[in-house]
Amino acid sequence: MKDSKEYSNFDRKENLKIASKVVHGALGVDPATGSISFPIYQSATYKHSSIEKRDPYNYSRCINPTREELEKTMTILEEGTRAFAVSSGMAAITLVFSLLRPGDHLIMSDDIYGGTFREVNEVLEVNGISHDSIDLSDLDLLKKTIKKNTKMIFIETPTNPMMKVADIEKISKIGHEIGALVVVDNTFLTPYFQRPLTHGADIVVHSGTKYLAGHNDVVAGIVVVKDSQIGEKLEIQMYIYGAGLGPMDSWIMLRGIKTLALRMDKHAENAMKVANWMRKQPKIEKVYYVGFEDHKDYEVTKKQTTGFGGMISFKVDSTKTVNNILSRLKLILFAESLGGVESLITHPVSRTHTEILEETREALGITDTLLRLSVGIEDADDIIADLDQAING
Ligand SMILES: Cc1ncc(COP(=O)(O)O)c(C=O)c1O
């Protein structure tokens, strides 16, 4: 097991801009060989040097050099003290929820990834951890919902799929007054556009499957913490759960992250064009996109992010239009997930948000005429042409 102090070796990269940090990672170059592509250390175990010495590497469930390079890279990018790379975004969220105990109370965004919602309902509630799901863009509501035993506030911002925005700084202040941990799912914007720990949050989680990896070729999750003591608690949990990301998948993540800046800029540029085009379409009734100046929380977005990301949800006039779109699209693929170079479209009611009760979904606006588009990095004109022929064709 590595002493956590050793994780400060890489602060020499702190002064670089984020577009340089993503390219150069933590060590960047393999210290053993000089290899510029960080090696895939495909080993389950490591030879001890002697009985007296505690070697840094012992067993790959606990520590692996390729995973460690990814974890340190994510620590640098999110400006935390420690990161954990695990086998999926849900494993990352499960690791964070392991900090809660029976009798604790959790507050989370009402409009949240369906898998998180399912874990809270089917695992946490069963284990005596109660929760309230609320609109976290409403700070008065948050204050009213807080209980004596509230121990964690779990924010998704922007939310999936309704693109609601929560003020990380203000929520962190409220949370810290009552001693609660503030966790942000930063999957949609990545540290390239939003760094929640710098706005007061305690923990960041990611589905690394999405923008971080960026090529729809790996399932992974990341947790980054600000406080090293929380890092130590999570380290033990990580060894117990044994969900550490394998070396090959860690390498795929590292390779994806190298182009994060370029990709995020292109996703964001394309999404702005597509969202503006969508607004002019008679068959599209509403477009949910955080880059619109008339978005309710545009000012919060401007304050805490440096870009709007590549996600758009939109409501069409009928289920017939939904069917037309999903059956006619050629370039844009009807598939779950998001954040890859390919544009993907999904139907939250029948795919990503099936776990949420119908009445709750309806109240949130997640209806059968809602679609969610992850705008890829193709030419924006081609994406718009594909949508045009599918909607109006
Ligand atoms: C915002 C968000 N968080 C977490 C997850 C879960 O990630 P994974 O599928 O990698 O387990 C997803 C998956 O879609 C997501 O969209």
Coordinates of C-alpha atoms and ligand atoms in Angstrom, one line a residue:
M1 CA 0.0 0.0 0.0
K2 CA 1.4 3.4 -0.9
D3 CA 1.8 6.1 1.7
S4 CA -0.7 8.8 0.8
K5 CA 2.1 11.4 1.2
E6 CA 3.7 10.0 -2.0
Y7 CA 0.7 11.3 -3.9
S8 CA 2.0 14.8 -3.7
N9 CA 4.9 13.9 -6.0
F10 CA 3.0 15.2 -9.0
D11 CA 2.2 18.7 -7.9
R12 CA 4.9 19.9 -10.4
K13 CA 2.0 19.9 -13.0
E14 CA -0.2 22.2 -10.9
N15 CA 0.7 25.4 -12.9
L16 CA -0.2 24.0 -16.3
K17 CA -3.4 24.8 -18.0
I18 CA -6.0 22.0 -18.1
A19 CA -5.5 21.4 -21.8
S20 CA -1.8 20.5 -21.1
K21 CA -2.6 18.6 -17.9
V22 CA -4.9 16.2 -19.8
V23 CA -2.1 15.4 -22.3
H24 CA 0.7 14.8 -19.7
G25 CA -1.2 13.0 -17.0
A26 CA 0.6 12.5 -13.6
L27 CA 3.9 10.7 -14.2
G28 CA 3.1 10.8 -17.9
V29 CA 6.2 8.9 -18.9
D30 CA 6.9 5.5 -17.4
P31 CA 9.7 6.0 -14.9
A32 CA 11.0 2.4 -15.3
T33 CA 11.4 2.4 -19.1
G34 CA 10.8 5.9 -20.5
S35 CA 7.8 4.7 -22.4
I36 CA 5.7 7.7 -23.5
S37 CA 2.5 5.6 -23.7
F38 CA 2.1 4.7 -20.0
P39 CA 2.5 0.8 -19.9
I40 CA -0.3 -1.6 -19.1
Y41 CA 1.0 -3.4 -16.0
Q42 CA -0.9 -6.6 -16.6
S43 CA 0.1 -8.3 -13.4
A44 CA -2.0 -9.5 -10.5
T45 CA 0.8 -9.6 -8.0
Y46 CA 4.4 -8.3 -7.4
K47 CA 7.5 -9.9 -6.0
H48 CA 8.5 -8.7 -2.5
S49 CA 12.0 -7.3 -2.2
S50 CA 12.5 -8.6 1.4
I51 CA 10.6 -9.6 4.5
E52 CA 11.4 -6.3 6.2
K53 CA 10.5 -3.8 3.5
R54 CA 6.9 -2.8 2.6
D55 CA 7.1 -2.5 -1.2
P56 CA 4.9 0.1 -2.9
Y57 CA 3.1 -2.5 -5.1
N58 CA 1.8 -5.8 -3.6
Y59 CA -1.4 -7.0 -5.2
S60 CA -3.5 -5.4 -8.0
R61 CA -6.8 -5.4 -6.2
C62 CA -5.2 -2.8 -4.0
I63 CA -2.7 -1.0 -6.2
N64 CA -1.7 -1.3 -9.8
P65 CA 0.7 1.1 -11.6
T66 CA -1.5 1.8 -14.6
R67 CA -4.6 2.4 -12.4
E68 CA -2.4 4.5 -10.1
E69 CA -1.4 6.8 -13.1
L70 CA -5.1 7.2 -14.0
E71 CA -6.0 8.0 -10.3
K72 CA -3.2 10.5 -10.0
T73 CA -4.2 12.1 -13.3
M74 CA -7.8 12.5 -12.2
T75 CA -6.6 13.9 -8.8
I76 CA -4.7 16.6 -10.8
L77 CA -7.6 17.4 -13.1
E78 CA -10.2 17.6 -10.4
E79 CA -7.8 19.4 -8.0
G80 CA -8.3 16.9 -5.2
T81 CA -6.0 15.0 -2.9
R82 CA -6.8 11.4 -3.9
A83 CA -8.7 9.5 -6.6
F84 CA -10.0 6.0 -7.1
A85 CA -10.6 4.3 -10.4
V86 CA -13.3 1.6 -10.3
S87 CA -15.1 -0.7 -12.6
S88 CA -18.1 1.6 -13.4
G89 CA -19.7 4.9 -12.6
M90 CA -22.2 2.9 -10.4
A91 CA -19.2 1.3 -8.6
A92 CA -17.9 4.9 -7.9
I93 CA -21.3 5.9 -6.6
T94 CA -21.5 2.8 -4.4
L95 CA -18.0 3.5 -3.0
V96 CA -19.1 7.0 -2.0
F97 CA -22.4 5.7 -0.5
S98 CA -20.3 3.4 1.7
L99 CA -19.5 6.5 3.8
L100 CA -23.2 6.4 5.0
R101 CA -24.4 4.5 8.0
P102 CA -27.8 3.1 9.1
G103 CA -29.8 6.1 10.5
D104 CA -28.2 8.6 8.2
H105 CA -30.3 10.8 5.8
L106 CA -29.3 11.6 2.2
I107 CA -30.6 14.5 0.1
M108 CA -30.2 14.1 -3.7
S109 CA -31.2 15.8 -6.9
D110 CA -34.7 14.7 -7.9
D111 CA -33.8 14.4 -11.6
I112 CA -30.9 12.0 -11.5
Y113 CA -29.4 9.1 -13.4
G114 CA -31.8 6.2 -13.0
G115 CA -29.1 3.8 -11.7
T116 CA -28.3 6.1 -8.8
F117 CA -32.0 6.4 -8.1
R118 CA -32.3 2.6 -8.1
E119 CA -29.3 2.1 -5.7
V120 CA -30.7 4.7 -3.2
N121 CA -34.2 3.0 -3.3
E122 CA -33.1 -0.6 -3.4
V123 CA -29.9 -0.7 -1.4
L124 CA -29.7 2.4 0.9
E125 CA -33.3 2.4 2.0
V126 CA -33.2 -1.3 2.8
N127 CA -30.1 -0.7 4.9
G128 CA -31.7 2.0 7.0
I129 CA -30.4 5.1 5.1
S130 CA -33.4 7.4 4.3
H131 CA -33.4 10.0 1.6
D132 CA -35.3 12.9 0.0
S133 CA -35.1 13.6 -3.7
I134 CA -35.6 17.3 -4.4
D135 CA -35.0 20.0 -6.9
L136 CA -31.5 21.2 -5.8
S137 CA -31.8 24.4 -7.8
D138 CA -34.2 25.5 -5.1
L139 CA -32.0 26.4 -2.1
D140 CA -35.0 27.2 0.2
L141 CA -36.4 23.8 -0.4
L142 CA -33.0 22.3 0.4
K143 CA -32.9 24.2 3.8
K144 CA -36.4 22.9 4.6
T145 CA -35.5 19.3 3.7
I146 CA -32.4 19.1 5.9
K147 CA -32.8 16.9 9.0
K148 CA -30.6 16.5 12.1
N149 CA -29.3 13.3 10.6
T150 CA -28.6 14.6 7.0
K151 CA -25.1 13.3 6.3
M152 CA -24.7 13.7 2.5
I153 CA -26.0 15.9 -0.3
F154 CA -25.6 14.3 -3.7
I155 CA -25.8 16.7 -6.6
E156 CA -26.0 16.1 -10.3
T157 CA -25.4 19.3 -12.2
P158 CA -26.5 19.6 -15.0
T159 CA -29.1 16.9 -14.2
N160 CA -29.8 13.9 -16.4
P161 CA -32.0 14.4 -18.4
M162 CA -33.7 17.7 -17.6
M163 CA -30.6 19.8 -17.5
K164 CA -31.3 21.5 -14.2
V165 CA -28.4 23.4 -12.6
A166 CA -27.5 23.4 -8.9
D167 CA -25.2 26.0 -7.3
I168 CA -22.3 23.9 -6.0
E169 CA -20.8 26.7 -3.9
K170 CA -24.1 27.6 -2.1
I171 CA -25.1 24.0 -1.5
S172 CA -21.6 23.2 -0.1
K173 CA -21.9 26.1 2.4
I174 CA -25.4 24.9 3.5
G175 CA -24.1 21.3 3.7
H176 CA -21.0 22.1 5.7
E177 CA -23.0 24.1 8.2
I178 CA -24.7 20.9 9.2
G179 CA -21.6 18.7 8.8
A180 CA -22.9 16.9 5.7
L181 CA -20.6 15.8 2.8
V182 CA -21.3 17.3 -0.6
V183 CA -20.9 15.0 -3.5
V184 CA -21.1 16.1 -7.2
D185 CA -21.6 13.7 -10.1
N186 CA -19.5 15.6 -12.7
T187 CA -20.0 13.1 -15.6
F188 CA -21.7 15.6 -17.9
L189 CA -19.2 18.4 -17.8
T190 CA -15.9 16.7 -16.7
P191 CA -13.1 18.7 -15.0
Y192 CA -12.4 20.4 -18.3
F193 CA -15.6 22.5 -17.8
Q194 CA -16.4 22.2 -14.1
R195 CA -14.3 21.4 -11.1
P196 CA -16.7 21.0 -8.1
L197 CA -14.0 20.6 -5.5
T198 CA -12.8 24.2 -6.2
H199 CA -16.4 25.4 -5.5
G200 CA -16.5 23.7 -2.1
A201 CA -17.7 20.2 -2.8
D202 CA -16.0 17.3 -0.9
I203 CA -16.2 14.5 -3.4
V204 CA -16.6 14.2 -7.2
V205 CA -17.8 11.1 -9.0
H206 CA -17.8 10.2 -12.6
S207 CA -19.1 7.7 -15.0
G208 CA -15.7 7.5 -16.7
T209 CA -17.5 5.5 -19.4
K210 CA -18.7 8.8 -20.8
Y211 CA -16.7 11.9 -21.8
L212 CA -13.5 11.0 -19.8
A213 CA -12.9 7.9 -21.9
G214 CA -14.8 9.4 -24.8
H215 CA -14.9 6.6 -27.3
N216 CA -17.7 4.3 -26.1
D217 CA -15.1 1.5 -25.6
V218 CA -14.8 1.1 -21.8
V219 CA -17.0 1.1 -18.7
A220 CA -15.3 2.8 -15.7
G221 CA -15.9 5.0 -12.7
I222 CA -13.9 7.6 -10.8
V223 CA -14.1 9.1 -7.3
V224 CA -12.0 12.1 -6.4
V225 CA -11.8 13.5 -2.8
K226 CA -10.6 16.8 -1.3
D227 CA -10.0 15.6 2.2
S228 CA -7.2 13.0 2.7
Q229 CA -9.0 11.4 5.7
I230 CA -12.0 10.7 3.5
G231 CA -9.5 9.3 1.0
E232 CA -8.2 6.9 3.6
K233 CA -11.7 5.7 4.5
L234 CA -12.5 5.1 0.9
E235 CA -9.2 3.3 0.3
I236 CA -10.2 0.7 2.8
Q237 CA -13.6 0.3 1.3
M238 CA -12.0 0.0 -2.1
Y239 CA -9.8 -2.9 -1.0
I240 CA -12.9 -4.6 0.6
Y241 CA -15.2 -4.2 -2.5
G242 CA -12.4 -5.1 -4.9
A243 CA -13.9 -3.1 -7.7
G244 CA -10.6 -1.5 -8.8
L245 CA -10.4 -0.8 -12.5
G246 CA -8.3 -3.3 -14.4
P247 CA -5.0 -2.2 -16.0
M248 CA -6.2 -2.5 -19.7
D249 CA -9.3 -0.4 -19.0
S250 CA -7.2 2.1 -17.0
W251 CA -4.9 2.5 -20.0
I252 CA -7.9 3.1 -22.3
M253 CA -9.1 5.8 -19.9
L254 CA -5.7 7.4 -19.9
R255 CA -5.6 7.4 -23.6
G256 CA -9.1 8.9 -23.9
I257 CA -8.3 11.7 -21.3
K258 CA -5.4 12.9 -23.5
T259 CA -7.8 14.4 -26.0
L260 CA -10.4 15.5 -23.4
A261 CA -9.9 19.2 -24.1
L262 CA -10.2 18.9 -27.8
R263 CA -13.2 16.7 -27.6
M264 CA -15.1 18.8 -25.0
D265 CA -14.6 22.0 -27.0
K266 CA -16.0 20.3 -30.1
H267 CA -18.9 18.7 -28.3
A268 CA -19.8 22.1 -26.8
E269 CA -19.4 23.9 -30.1
N270 CA -21.6 21.4 -31.9
A271 CA -24.2 21.3 -29.1
M272 CA -24.7 25.0 -29.3
K273 CA -25.4 24.9 -33.0
V274 CA -27.7 21.9 -32.7
A275 CA -29.6 23.4 -29.7
N276 CA -30.2 26.7 -31.6
W277 CA -31.4 24.8 -34.7
M278 CA -33.7 22.7 -32.6
R279 CA -35.4 25.8 -31.1
K280 CA -36.6 26.8 -34.6
Q281 CA -38.3 23.4 -35.3
P282 CA -42.1 23.4 -35.2
K283 CA -42.2 19.8 -34.1
I284 CA -39.9 20.4 -31.2
E285 CA -41.8 21.9 -28.3
K286 CA -39.0 22.5 -25.8
V287 CA -35.3 22.3 -25.8
Y288 CA -33.4 21.7 -22.5
Y289 CA -29.9 23.0 -22.8
V290 CA -27.7 24.8 -20.2
G291 CA -26.1 27.1 -22.8
F292 CA -29.3 29.1 -23.5
E293 CA -29.2 32.6 -21.9
D294 CA -32.8 32.2 -20.8
H295 CA -32.1 28.9 -19.0
K296 CA -33.4 29.5 -15.4
D297 CA -30.0 29.0 -13.9
Y298 CA -27.8 30.4 -16.7
E299 CA -26.0 32.7 -14.3
V300 CA -25.1 29.8 -12.0
T301 CA -23.7 27.9 -15.0
K302 CA -21.6 30.9 -16.0
K303 CA -20.3 31.2 -12.5
Q304 CA -19.2 27.6 -11.9
T305 CA -18.4 26.3 -15.4
T306 CA -16.2 27.2 -18.4
G307 CA -18.4 25.5 -21.0
F308 CA -21.9 24.2 -21.6
G309 CA -21.0 20.6 -22.5
G310 CA -22.6 18.5 -25.2
M311 CA -25.9 17.3 -23.8
I312 CA -29.3 18.4 -25.0
S313 CA -32.8 17.1 -24.1
F314 CA -35.8 18.0 -26.1
K315 CA -39.5 17.4 -26.1
V316 CA -41.3 16.7 -29.4
D317 CA -45.0 17.2 -30.3
S318 CA -46.0 13.5 -30.3
T319 CA -44.9 9.9 -29.8
K320 CA -45.3 9.5 -33.6
T321 CA -42.5 12.1 -34.0
V322 CA -40.4 10.2 -31.4
N323 CA -40.9 7.0 -33.4
N324 CA -40.0 8.7 -36.7
I325 CA -36.8 10.2 -35.2
L326 CA -35.6 6.9 -33.7
S327 CA -36.3 4.9 -36.8
R328 CA -35.1 7.4 -39.4
L329 CA -31.9 8.6 -37.9
K330 CA -28.8 7.4 -39.9
L331 CA -25.7 9.2 -38.5
I332 CA -27.0 9.6 -34.9
L333 CA -27.2 6.3 -33.2
F334 CA -30.1 5.2 -31.0
A335 CA -28.2 3.8 -28.0
E336 CA -27.8 4.3 -24.3
S337 CA -24.8 6.1 -22.8
L338 CA -23.4 9.5 -23.8
G339 CA -20.2 11.5 -24.0
G340 CA -18.5 9.5 -26.8
V341 CA -17.3 10.9 -30.2
E342 CA -20.4 9.4 -31.9
S343 CA -23.7 11.3 -31.5
L344 CA -26.1 9.1 -29.5
I345 CA -29.8 9.6 -28.9
T346 CA -31.9 7.9 -26.2
H347 CA -35.4 7.8 -25.0
P348 CA -35.1 8.2 -21.2
V349 CA -38.6 6.9 -20.3
S350 CA -37.9 3.5 -22.0
R351 CA -34.2 3.3 -21.5
T352 CA -32.1 5.2 -18.9
H353 CA -34.9 6.2 -16.4
T354 CA -37.1 3.1 -16.3
E355 CA -36.4 2.7 -12.5
I356 CA -38.2 6.0 -11.7
L357 CA -41.9 5.7 -10.9
E358 CA -44.1 6.9 -13.7
E359 CA -45.8 9.6 -11.6
T360 CA -42.4 10.9 -10.4
R361 CA -41.1 10.9 -14.0
E362 CA -44.2 12.8 -15.3
A363 CA -43.8 15.4 -12.5
L364 CA -40.2 15.9 -13.5
G365 CA -41.1 16.3 -17.2
I366 CA -39.5 13.0 -18.2
T367 CA -42.4 12.0 -20.5
D368 CA -42.7 9.7 -23.5
T369 CA -42.1 12.6 -25.9
L370 CA -38.7 13.5 -24.3
L371 CA -35.5 12.5 -26.1
R372 CA -31.9 13.1 -24.9
L373 CA -29.1 13.7 -27.4
S374 CA -25.4 13.4 -26.7
V375 CA -23.9 15.6 -29.4
G376 CA -20.8 14.0 -30.9
I377 CA -17.8 15.5 -32.6
E378 CA -18.9 14.9 -36.2
D379 CA -19.5 17.9 -38.4
A380 CA -22.4 19.9 -36.9
D381 CA -24.0 20.3 -40.3
D382 CA -24.2 16.6 -40.7
I383 CA -25.8 16.1 -37.3
I384 CA -28.4 18.8 -38.1
A385 CA -29.0 17.4 -41.5
D386 CA -29.7 13.9 -40.0
L387 CA -32.0 15.4 -37.4
D388 CA -33.8 17.4 -40.1
Q389 CA -34.5 14.4 -42.3
A390 CA -35.7 12.4 -39.3
I391 CA -38.0 15.0 -37.8
N392 CA -39.2 16.8 -40.9
G393 CA -38.5 14.3 -43.7
Ligands
LIG1 C1 -24.7 11.0 -14.8 C2 -24.4 9.6 -14.7 N1 -23.8 9.1 -13.5 C3 -23.5 7.8 -13.4 C4 -23.8 6.9 -14.4 C5 -23.4 5.4 -14.2 O1 -22.2 5.1 -14.9 P1 -21.8 3.7 -15.4 O2 -22.8 3.3 -16.5 O3 -20.4 3.9 -15.9 O4 -21.9 2.7 -14.3 C6 -24.3 7.3 -15.6 C7 -24.6 6.3 -16.6 O5 -25.3 6.6 -17.6 C8 -24.6 8.7 -15.7 O6 -25.2 9.2 -16.8

